[in-house]
Amino acid sequence: MANPTRGTRGMAVAPHSLAAQSALAVLREGGNAVEAMIAATATISVVYPHMNGIGGDSFWLVRSPKDGVIGIDACGASAANVSRAQYAGRLESGGAIPFRGPTAAITVAGTMSGWDMAHRTSCDKLGGRMPVSRLLEDAIHYATHGIAVTGSQHLNTSKKFTELKDVHGFASAFLPGGKVPDTGAVFKQSRMAATLQALVGAGLDSFYGGDLARTIANDLKNAGSLVTLADLQQHQALLRTPLQLKHSQGTLYNMPPPTQGLISLMILGMMDRLGAAQHDHLSADFVHIAVEATKRAFLVRDRHITDPQAMARNGAPDAQSFLDAASLDANAAQIDMAKAAPWGAGKGPADTIWMGAIDGAGNACSIIQSIYHEFGSGVVLGETGINWQNRGASFSLDPAHINTLEPGKKPFHTLNPAMALLDDGRVMVYGNMGGDGQPQSQSAVFSRAAMMGLNPQDAVAAPRWLLGRTWGQTTDSLKLEGRFPAATVEELRRRGHDVEMVPDFDETLGHAGCVIRHANGNFEGGFDPRSDGGVAAF
């Protein structure tokens, strides 16, 4: 939706059109932005199951004009009885925690606690009145009656067939008849429908206590996971103070550790100082500044970002301190406009969804939800049909590593939802999926939409870049979509960038989105043509 929409009561964007429509239905019924996003997150857990689900984690930014911006950390910790010794054989052979199977399913799924806290926040802070039964209504319908398999689900199931077909429970959930479902085939999830209905009846917190929690714990035990009922009962979502960047355009927000929200803000802070927005958004100068700022920020990430409790024990600097003017000035000063700095390796792939909404009262919500890799661990629980995340595979088995595996520890998260309150009165929510690509695409979308005059649709659809790896990629090159001018590609190579070209609108570049509410009440939004998404407004 490239042009402002007059008279809307709200706007939402999601990487699947049915999720955007679920949000729209809530807005039309008088719901607020957070209620719209709860409905959308429930729907997208069903209609985009390879990207996310209730067996994963989520992070939320919520803004109300009265109370400001708060963060919700719905990230689960590792099981209390997990240890590096259980993986000793792999460590001795130079290996790592497996990415698939029960030995990867070692962290609690926090997503449901995020929905629960978001709903309570809506009721307490935003005057929300919609019951959970209404907000999960669409998701239950789609799980019961089926959805059309997207090209993305078909492609990812095909790519991961050999890797996942024998993992506990995967085939029964995602390979009907033992085959990859075709694009457009009707895909039903009866067990998921029953689980969502149980959550409606007993409350969202029943995921962590009560009969449903006992069923989940028994399922996990039967699958070979180390996550126990006690681990589920111990978990709770946390209200967090977001990180803030004082930017020339206003104040930007993102989540603190264990997410890489700091990195997204650092990149934009350095780009601001180096005048990136003064260059054409397809120029070598613009891309070079963004990429070099990413390298500087990733150095901080890889040295410091982990479970915030572990950071405190290790005497790590406060994350907010890296956003001080002096710190950003010093990092920006290290960037050479004529030459690319050396680059090592990124964190690797991640599969995720980002969504956002703003309502007519100015309430805003930016939410990101993930099971980590495509289909997470691949473990699908027998009774509940929950596909459990493999976020625990991001831990290291090296005892000296900042993200070393420990009991009850939160893993490092690439997930980070973004929001901005601009000095001209605009409220902006934006974000994207894609591991290392998340902070990079955020820098592109924010700069183009907030600073360079592009409408959100053009800002999201414009060609992007990716330094390093994300889902579906194994190389650490600087990847550029083919729509960049040849002169830009040539100049970046001349400056020393290891450029690799990827197809136009390739999913490798992630699924981004953006919604802006202007001071006069008009809305603009943009969804990613690389996804199956849409923007919906009322």
XYZ file of C-alpha atoms in Angstrom:
538
model
C 0.000 0.000 0.000
C 2.113 2.844 -1.295
C -0.152 5.808 -0.598
C -1.532 7.146 2.677
C -4.963 5.815 3.616
C -7.351 8.455 5.007
C -9.705 7.751 7.847
C -8.228 4.424 8.932
C -8.549 3.167 12.474
C -5.425 1.142 12.131
C -2.999 -0.648 9.850
C -1.166 -3.959 10.112
C 1.463 -5.742 8.052
C 2.418 -9.433 8.065
C 4.400 -11.823 5.828
C 1.245 -13.879 5.208
C -1.896 -12.158 3.993
C -4.202 -14.230 6.223
C -2.374 -12.973 9.302
C -2.770 -9.389 8.104
C -6.468 -10.056 7.568
C -6.820 -11.448 11.098
C -5.321 -8.240 12.434
C -7.616 -6.182 10.229
C -10.714 -8.004 11.492
C -9.776 -7.165 15.072
C -9.168 -3.518 14.186
C -12.538 -3.327 12.432
C -14.205 -4.631 15.572
C -12.607 -1.871 17.650
C -9.588 -3.769 18.893
C -6.275 -2.065 19.547
C -2.899 -2.670 17.901
C -1.779 -5.245 20.466
C -4.995 -7.237 20.199
C -4.623 -7.139 16.413
C -1.111 -8.526 16.701
C -2.123 -11.315 19.066
C -4.693 -12.433 16.499
C -2.117 -12.147 13.729
C 0.571 -14.075 15.634
C -1.900 -16.864 16.343
C -2.927 -17.058 12.702
C 0.581 -16.956 11.315
C 1.635 -19.749 13.678
C -0.827 -21.921 11.757
C -0.572 -20.624 8.190
C 3.244 -20.209 8.082
C 4.295 -23.225 10.186
C 7.749 -23.589 8.651
C 8.636 -20.066 9.820
C 7.264 -19.934 13.356
C 4.915 -21.527 15.860
C 3.858 -21.768 19.488
C 6.861 -23.988 20.199
C 9.241 -21.049 19.764
C 10.118 -17.651 21.258
C 8.917 -14.096 20.705
C 9.787 -10.489 21.558
C 7.406 -7.532 21.583
C 7.636 -3.761 21.616
C 4.412 -2.054 22.710
C 3.795 1.673 22.670
C 0.954 3.670 24.109
C 0.838 7.491 23.926
C 0.305 7.578 27.699
C 2.849 5.056 28.972
C 5.560 5.121 26.303
C 7.355 2.039 24.954
C 7.793 -1.225 26.839
C 9.387 -4.503 25.823
C 8.205 -8.068 26.387
C 10.884 -10.752 26.551
C 9.200 -14.102 25.841
C 12.374 -16.117 25.420
C 12.797 -19.490 27.093
C 15.918 -20.689 28.891
C 17.719 -23.993 28.560
C 16.572 -26.989 30.593
C 17.765 -27.198 34.197
C 19.374 -30.595 33.632
C 21.208 -29.791 30.401
C 25.019 -29.765 30.348
C 27.936 -29.573 27.946
C 28.992 -33.030 29.124
C 25.968 -34.520 27.370
C 27.541 -33.382 24.099
C 31.128 -34.249 25.030
C 31.612 -36.662 22.151
C 30.604 -34.040 19.648
C 32.879 -31.448 21.245
C 35.868 -33.755 21.124
C 35.333 -34.210 17.395
C 35.088 -30.448 16.859
C 31.332 -30.546 16.518
C 28.502 -28.509 17.953
C 25.006 -28.988 19.294
C 22.901 -30.627 16.554
C 20.439 -28.387 14.755
C 17.762 -31.076 14.505
C 16.156 -33.644 16.756
C 15.584 -33.859 20.522
C 19.142 -32.857 21.437
C 18.412 -29.496 19.757
C 15.057 -29.106 21.561
C 16.592 -28.084 24.881
C 15.037 -24.677 25.610
C 11.596 -23.756 26.884
C 9.243 -22.271 24.291
C 8.423 -18.734 25.437
C 6.008 -17.599 22.738
C 2.806 -18.383 24.617
C 3.968 -16.376 27.635
C 4.484 -13.457 25.234
C 0.921 -13.693 23.956
C -0.306 -13.850 27.555
C 1.680 -10.830 28.718
C 0.759 -8.867 25.599
C -2.924 -9.568 26.280
C -2.605 -8.470 29.903
C -0.714 -5.355 28.785
C -3.484 -4.576 26.319
C -6.121 -4.861 29.050
C -4.136 -2.956 31.699
C -2.543 -0.213 29.583
C -4.562 0.163 26.379
C -8.097 -0.495 27.514
C -8.305 -3.742 25.559
C -11.468 -5.770 25.999
C -11.236 -8.578 23.450
C -11.149 -12.084 24.970
C -8.527 -14.634 24.017
C -11.285 -16.756 22.472
C -11.873 -14.061 19.844
C -8.197 -13.421 19.195
C -7.432 -17.106 18.529
C -10.622 -17.703 16.548
C -9.084 -17.427 13.078
C -6.096 -19.593 13.968
C -8.325 -22.363 15.282
C -10.462 -22.171 12.132
C -7.431 -22.436 9.820
C -5.920 -25.296 11.820
C -9.230 -27.176 11.783
C -10.368 -26.608 8.210
C -6.982 -26.207 6.560
C -5.037 -23.615 4.640
C -3.520 -23.563 1.178
C 0.151 -24.550 1.308
C 2.258 -21.576 0.254
C 5.102 -21.801 -2.213
C 7.419 -20.942 0.660
C 6.221 -23.872 2.780
C 6.442 -26.262 -0.171
C 9.943 -25.090 -1.093
C 11.291 -25.275 2.438
C 9.730 -28.667 3.103
C 11.285 -29.946 -0.124
C 14.712 -28.568 0.724
C 14.683 -30.028 4.236
C 12.903 -33.316 3.425
C 15.930 -35.575 3.778
C 17.148 -33.756 6.872
C 13.815 -33.823 8.719
C 11.721 -36.756 7.496
C 12.952 -39.124 10.225
C 12.927 -36.623 13.115
C 10.447 -37.456 15.866
C 6.914 -36.529 14.795
C 7.874 -34.461 11.748
C 6.425 -36.679 9.037
C 3.054 -37.055 10.755
C 2.691 -33.270 10.958
C 4.273 -31.945 7.779
C 4.423 -34.841 5.293
C 0.829 -35.983 4.730
C 0.937 -39.358 3.047
C 4.705 -39.299 3.511
C 5.112 -36.660 0.801
C 5.896 -32.969 0.580
C 2.547 -31.168 0.212
C 2.171 -29.361 -3.085
C 1.703 -25.626 -3.307
C -2.015 -24.959 -3.010
C -2.797 -28.276 -1.296
C -5.126 -28.122 1.709
C -3.048 -28.504 4.871
C -4.860 -29.293 8.136
C -3.483 -29.348 11.687
C -6.128 -30.962 13.879
C -3.851 -31.448 16.885
C -2.839 -27.794 16.774
C -6.487 -26.789 16.625
C -7.176 -28.820 19.756
C -4.166 -27.322 21.535
C -5.208 -23.759 20.715
C -8.754 -24.553 21.863
C -7.353 -25.905 25.127
C -5.421 -22.656 25.613
C -8.623 -20.700 25.092
C -10.430 -22.813 27.672
C -7.761 -22.951 30.363
C -5.912 -19.684 29.691
C -2.700 -18.987 27.804
C -0.647 -19.565 30.954
C -1.832 -23.195 30.968
C 0.970 -23.839 28.483
C 3.283 -23.712 31.523
C 1.044 -25.165 34.257
C -1.945 -27.477 34.513
C -3.137 -30.341 32.362
C -1.868 -28.934 29.062
C 1.602 -28.319 30.497
C 1.720 -31.894 31.787
C 0.758 -33.160 28.334
C 3.452 -31.017 26.709
C 6.058 -32.213 29.224
C 5.117 -35.845 28.608
C 5.325 -35.261 24.851
C 8.770 -33.717 25.254
C 9.959 -36.660 27.350
C 8.685 -39.148 24.782
C 10.491 -37.199 22.052
C 13.784 -37.353 23.963
C 13.961 -33.661 24.903
C 15.487 -32.608 28.223
C 12.839 -29.918 28.846
C 10.678 -30.963 31.822
C 7.456 -29.860 33.483
C 9.549 -28.088 36.109
C 11.273 -26.098 33.348
C 7.896 -25.078 31.925
C 6.603 -24.097 35.358
C 9.713 -22.006 36.018
C 9.288 -19.918 32.877
C 7.695 -16.495 32.703
C 7.786 -13.629 30.238
C 9.538 -10.469 31.403
C 8.734 -6.797 30.992
C 11.912 -5.109 29.779
C 13.032 -1.532 29.262
C 13.833 -1.169 25.548
C 17.151 0.173 24.314
C 16.947 3.687 22.888
C 18.922 5.455 20.178
C 18.833 9.242 19.964
C 18.795 9.690 16.197
C 18.673 12.830 14.068
C 15.094 11.867 13.149
C 13.876 11.066 16.667
C 14.074 8.161 19.118
C 14.496 4.579 17.932
C 13.709 1.534 20.095
C 14.675 -2.104 20.127
C 14.974 -4.991 22.576
C 17.943 -5.448 24.950
C 19.992 -8.677 25.271
C 19.745 -11.577 24.758
C 18.566 -10.136 21.417
C 20.740 -8.326 18.884
C 18.498 -5.255 19.110
C 21.568 -3.278 20.206
C 23.229 -4.129 16.907
C 20.324 -2.827 14.827
C 20.427 0.473 16.702
C 24.224 0.756 16.533
C 24.165 0.342 12.754
C 21.593 3.098 12.344
C 23.488 5.336 14.770
C 26.703 5.001 12.786
C 24.920 5.458 9.454
C 23.348 8.639 10.803
C 26.733 10.011 11.749
C 28.235 9.174 8.374
C 25.422 10.825 6.414
C 24.249 7.628 4.707
C 20.852 9.121 3.878
C 22.501 11.882 1.840
C 23.464 9.297 -0.779
C 21.214 7.601 -3.311
C 19.720 4.484 -1.711
C 21.057 2.286 -4.550
C 24.553 3.776 -4.529
C 27.791 2.115 -3.511
C 28.352 4.787 -0.844
C 25.031 4.024 0.869
C 25.544 0.249 0.835
C 29.209 0.565 1.859
C 28.353 2.687 4.910
C 25.644 0.248 5.981
C 27.858 -2.815 5.509
C 30.847 -1.325 7.290
C 28.648 -0.188 10.172
C 27.317 -3.750 10.346
C 30.850 -5.114 10.697
C 31.595 -2.717 13.561
C 28.350 -3.599 15.316
C 28.835 -7.339 14.873
C 32.158 -7.066 16.712
C 30.257 -5.803 19.737
C 27.598 -8.481 19.345
C 30.054 -11.350 19.180
C 32.075 -10.090 22.172
C 29.268 -9.185 24.523
C 25.678 -10.204 23.700
C 24.268 -13.192 25.573
C 21.873 -13.896 28.451
C 21.757 -10.578 30.361
C 22.320 -12.379 33.675
C 25.485 -13.949 32.274
C 26.576 -10.551 30.953
C 26.169 -9.077 34.443
C 28.157 -11.927 36.029
C 30.949 -11.449 33.516
C 31.128 -7.692 34.049
C 30.053 -6.875 30.476
C 29.291 -3.220 29.689
C 25.676 -2.123 29.885
C 24.157 -2.541 26.428
C 22.743 0.992 26.430
C 26.267 2.402 26.845
C 27.145 1.363 23.276
C 24.464 3.797 22.090
C 26.054 6.778 23.842
C 27.100 9.512 21.448
C 30.807 9.098 22.236
C 30.724 5.347 21.631
C 28.887 5.703 18.319
C 31.222 8.520 17.257
C 34.249 6.327 17.954
C 32.859 3.379 16.005
C 31.805 5.520 13.058
C 35.281 7.058 12.930
C 36.771 3.600 12.289
C 34.920 3.225 8.986
C 37.009 3.784 5.872
C 34.842 5.016 2.993
C 37.383 3.850 0.423
C 38.041 0.329 1.642
C 36.084 -2.610 3.049
C 37.217 -3.843 6.442
C 38.042 -7.544 6.922
C 35.059 -9.782 7.603
C 34.958 -13.162 9.278
C 31.810 -15.231 9.703
C 28.277 -14.510 10.815
C 25.947 -16.288 13.232
C 24.231 -18.343 10.557
C 20.641 -19.034 9.518
C 17.366 -18.241 11.244
C 13.734 -18.610 10.233
C 11.320 -16.098 11.688
C 8.339 -13.809 11.145
C 8.015 -10.094 11.946
C 4.704 -8.233 12.076
C 3.551 -4.803 13.156
C 0.431 -2.723 13.719
C -0.544 0.815 14.713
C -4.076 1.856 15.617
C -5.896 5.160 15.334
C -5.132 6.105 18.940
C -1.393 5.841 18.268
C -0.916 2.532 20.076
C 1.762 0.555 18.264
C 3.088 -2.990 18.347
C 6.176 -4.548 16.777
C 6.504 -8.303 17.273
C 8.892 -10.998 16.124
C 8.310 -14.730 16.565
C 10.518 -17.670 15.675
C 11.342 -21.356 15.968
C 14.927 -20.562 14.786
C 15.660 -22.743 11.724
C 13.079 -23.878 9.181
C 10.720 -26.106 11.210
C 12.869 -25.581 14.327
C 14.258 -28.800 15.756
C 11.851 -30.735 13.548
C 10.497 -32.422 16.702
C 6.686 -32.391 16.670
C 4.999 -33.384 19.927
C 2.660 -36.343 19.618
C -0.422 -35.224 21.567
C -0.299 -31.475 21.015
C 1.160 -31.193 17.500
C 3.603 -28.498 18.649
C 6.755 -28.109 16.541
C 9.514 -27.346 19.090
C 12.228 -24.795 18.410
C 15.959 -25.513 18.086
C 17.142 -22.222 19.578
C 19.358 -24.229 21.937
C 21.578 -25.077 18.972
C 22.828 -21.481 19.083
C 24.680 -22.269 22.318
C 28.392 -23.077 22.127
C 30.021 -26.162 23.654
C 33.205 -24.189 24.307
C 33.231 -23.381 28.068
C 35.108 -20.142 27.369
C 32.605 -18.905 24.783
C 30.306 -16.038 25.730
C 27.271 -18.129 24.685
C 28.446 -21.370 26.244
C 25.716 -23.871 27.133
C 24.652 -23.749 30.772
C 21.530 -24.894 32.643
C 18.770 -22.308 32.866
C 20.500 -19.890 30.487
C 18.840 -17.885 27.753
C 20.394 -18.327 24.302
C 21.613 -15.466 22.159
C 18.793 -14.307 19.889
C 18.993 -12.778 16.443
C 15.348 -11.740 16.953
C 14.727 -8.009 17.372
C 11.566 -5.984 16.719
C 11.982 -2.273 15.920
C 10.001 0.889 16.536
C 10.617 4.626 16.095
C 8.969 7.778 17.428
C 10.087 10.513 15.058
C 10.366 14.215 15.858
C 7.896 15.148 13.106
C 5.169 13.131 14.825
C 5.441 9.930 12.834
C 5.159 6.590 14.650
C 6.881 3.752 12.831
C 7.045 -0.008 13.371
C 9.350 -2.040 11.158
C 11.363 -5.240 11.113
C 12.146 -8.436 9.271
C 13.197 -12.049 9.599
C 16.526 -13.569 8.662
C 19.273 -14.022 11.268
C 22.248 -11.800 10.423
C 20.041 -10.060 7.878
C 17.634 -8.623 10.441
C 19.667 -5.568 11.508
C 20.838 -5.028 7.929
C 17.363 -4.962 6.417
C 16.174 -2.764 9.267
C 18.873 -0.258 8.348
C 17.703 -0.273 4.731
C 13.977 0.032 5.448
C 14.318 2.700 8.144
C 16.748 4.841 6.144
C 14.693 4.653 2.961
C 11.283 5.198 4.583
C 12.067 7.576 7.451
C 14.900 9.628 5.965
C 15.054 9.345 2.189
C 11.449 9.964 1.186
C 10.489 6.541 -0.129
C 7.005 5.354 0.740
C 7.081 2.199 2.894
C 6.146 -0.140 0.048
C 8.997 1.069 -2.128
C 11.360 1.104 0.860
C 10.616 -2.560 1.589
C 10.576 -3.742 -2.033
C 13.780 -1.934 -3.062
C 16.829 -4.162 -3.628
C 18.640 -5.119 -0.437
C 21.967 -6.556 0.581
C 23.094 -9.170 3.077
C 26.527 -9.512 4.630
C 27.043 -13.051 5.864
C 24.676 -15.971 6.147
C 21.023 -16.338 6.813
C 18.566 -19.168 6.271
C 19.282 -21.170 3.117
C 22.810 -19.734 2.770
C 26.249 -21.143 3.572
C 28.578 -18.373 2.380
C 29.691 -15.230 4.209
C 29.923 -12.987 1.156
C 28.175 -9.656 0.606
C 25.051 -10.682 -1.276
C 23.303 -8.169 -3.545
C 20.030 -8.488 -5.393
C 20.393 -8.163 -9.148
C 18.389 -4.938 -9.284
C 21.326 -2.881 -7.999
C 22.979 -0.826 -10.758
C 26.023 -2.436 -12.336
C 28.087 0.607 -11.324
C 27.206 0.000 -7.655
C 28.266 -3.639 -7.857
C 31.525 -2.753 -9.602
C 32.390 -0.015 -7.108
C 31.709 -2.226 -4.087
C 34.012 -4.868 -5.517
C 36.642 -2.209 -6.154
C 36.495 -1.245 -2.466
C 37.236 -4.837 -1.504
C 33.797 -6.342 -0.855
C 33.381 -10.031 -1.722
C 30.194 -9.514 -3.739
C 27.871 -12.367 -4.650
C 24.739 -11.735 -6.717
C 21.426 -13.345 -5.755
C 18.115 -13.417 -7.666
C 15.718 -10.503 -7.471
C 13.175 -10.721 -4.641
C 14.972 -13.761 -3.214
C 13.731 -14.975 0.214
C 17.384 -14.997 1.267
C 17.050 -11.254 1.862
C 14.299 -11.894 4.393
C 10.699 -10.773 4.764
C 10.512 -7.139 5.887
C 7.598 -4.856 6.656
C 6.786 -1.349 7.799
C 3.816 0.682 9.050
C 3.899 4.463 9.614
C 1.258 6.618 11.292
C 1.678 10.282 10.418
C 0.996 13.122 12.804
C -2.210 13.973 10.895
C -3.569 10.455 11.435
C -2.821 9.119 7.950
C -1.238 5.692 7.565
C 1.273 4.183 5.147
C 2.447 0.612 5.003
C 4.607 -1.743 3.001
C 4.842 -5.546 2.871
C 7.591 -7.620 1.350
C 7.021 -9.067 -2.148
C 9.601 -11.679 -1.137
C 6.936 -13.092 1.213
C 3.270 -14.122 0.976
C 2.275 -11.072 2.978
C 0.069 -8.059 2.843
C -0.846 -4.726 4.413
C -4.361 -4.334 5.782
C -6.046 -1.134 6.996
C -9.392 0.106 8.244
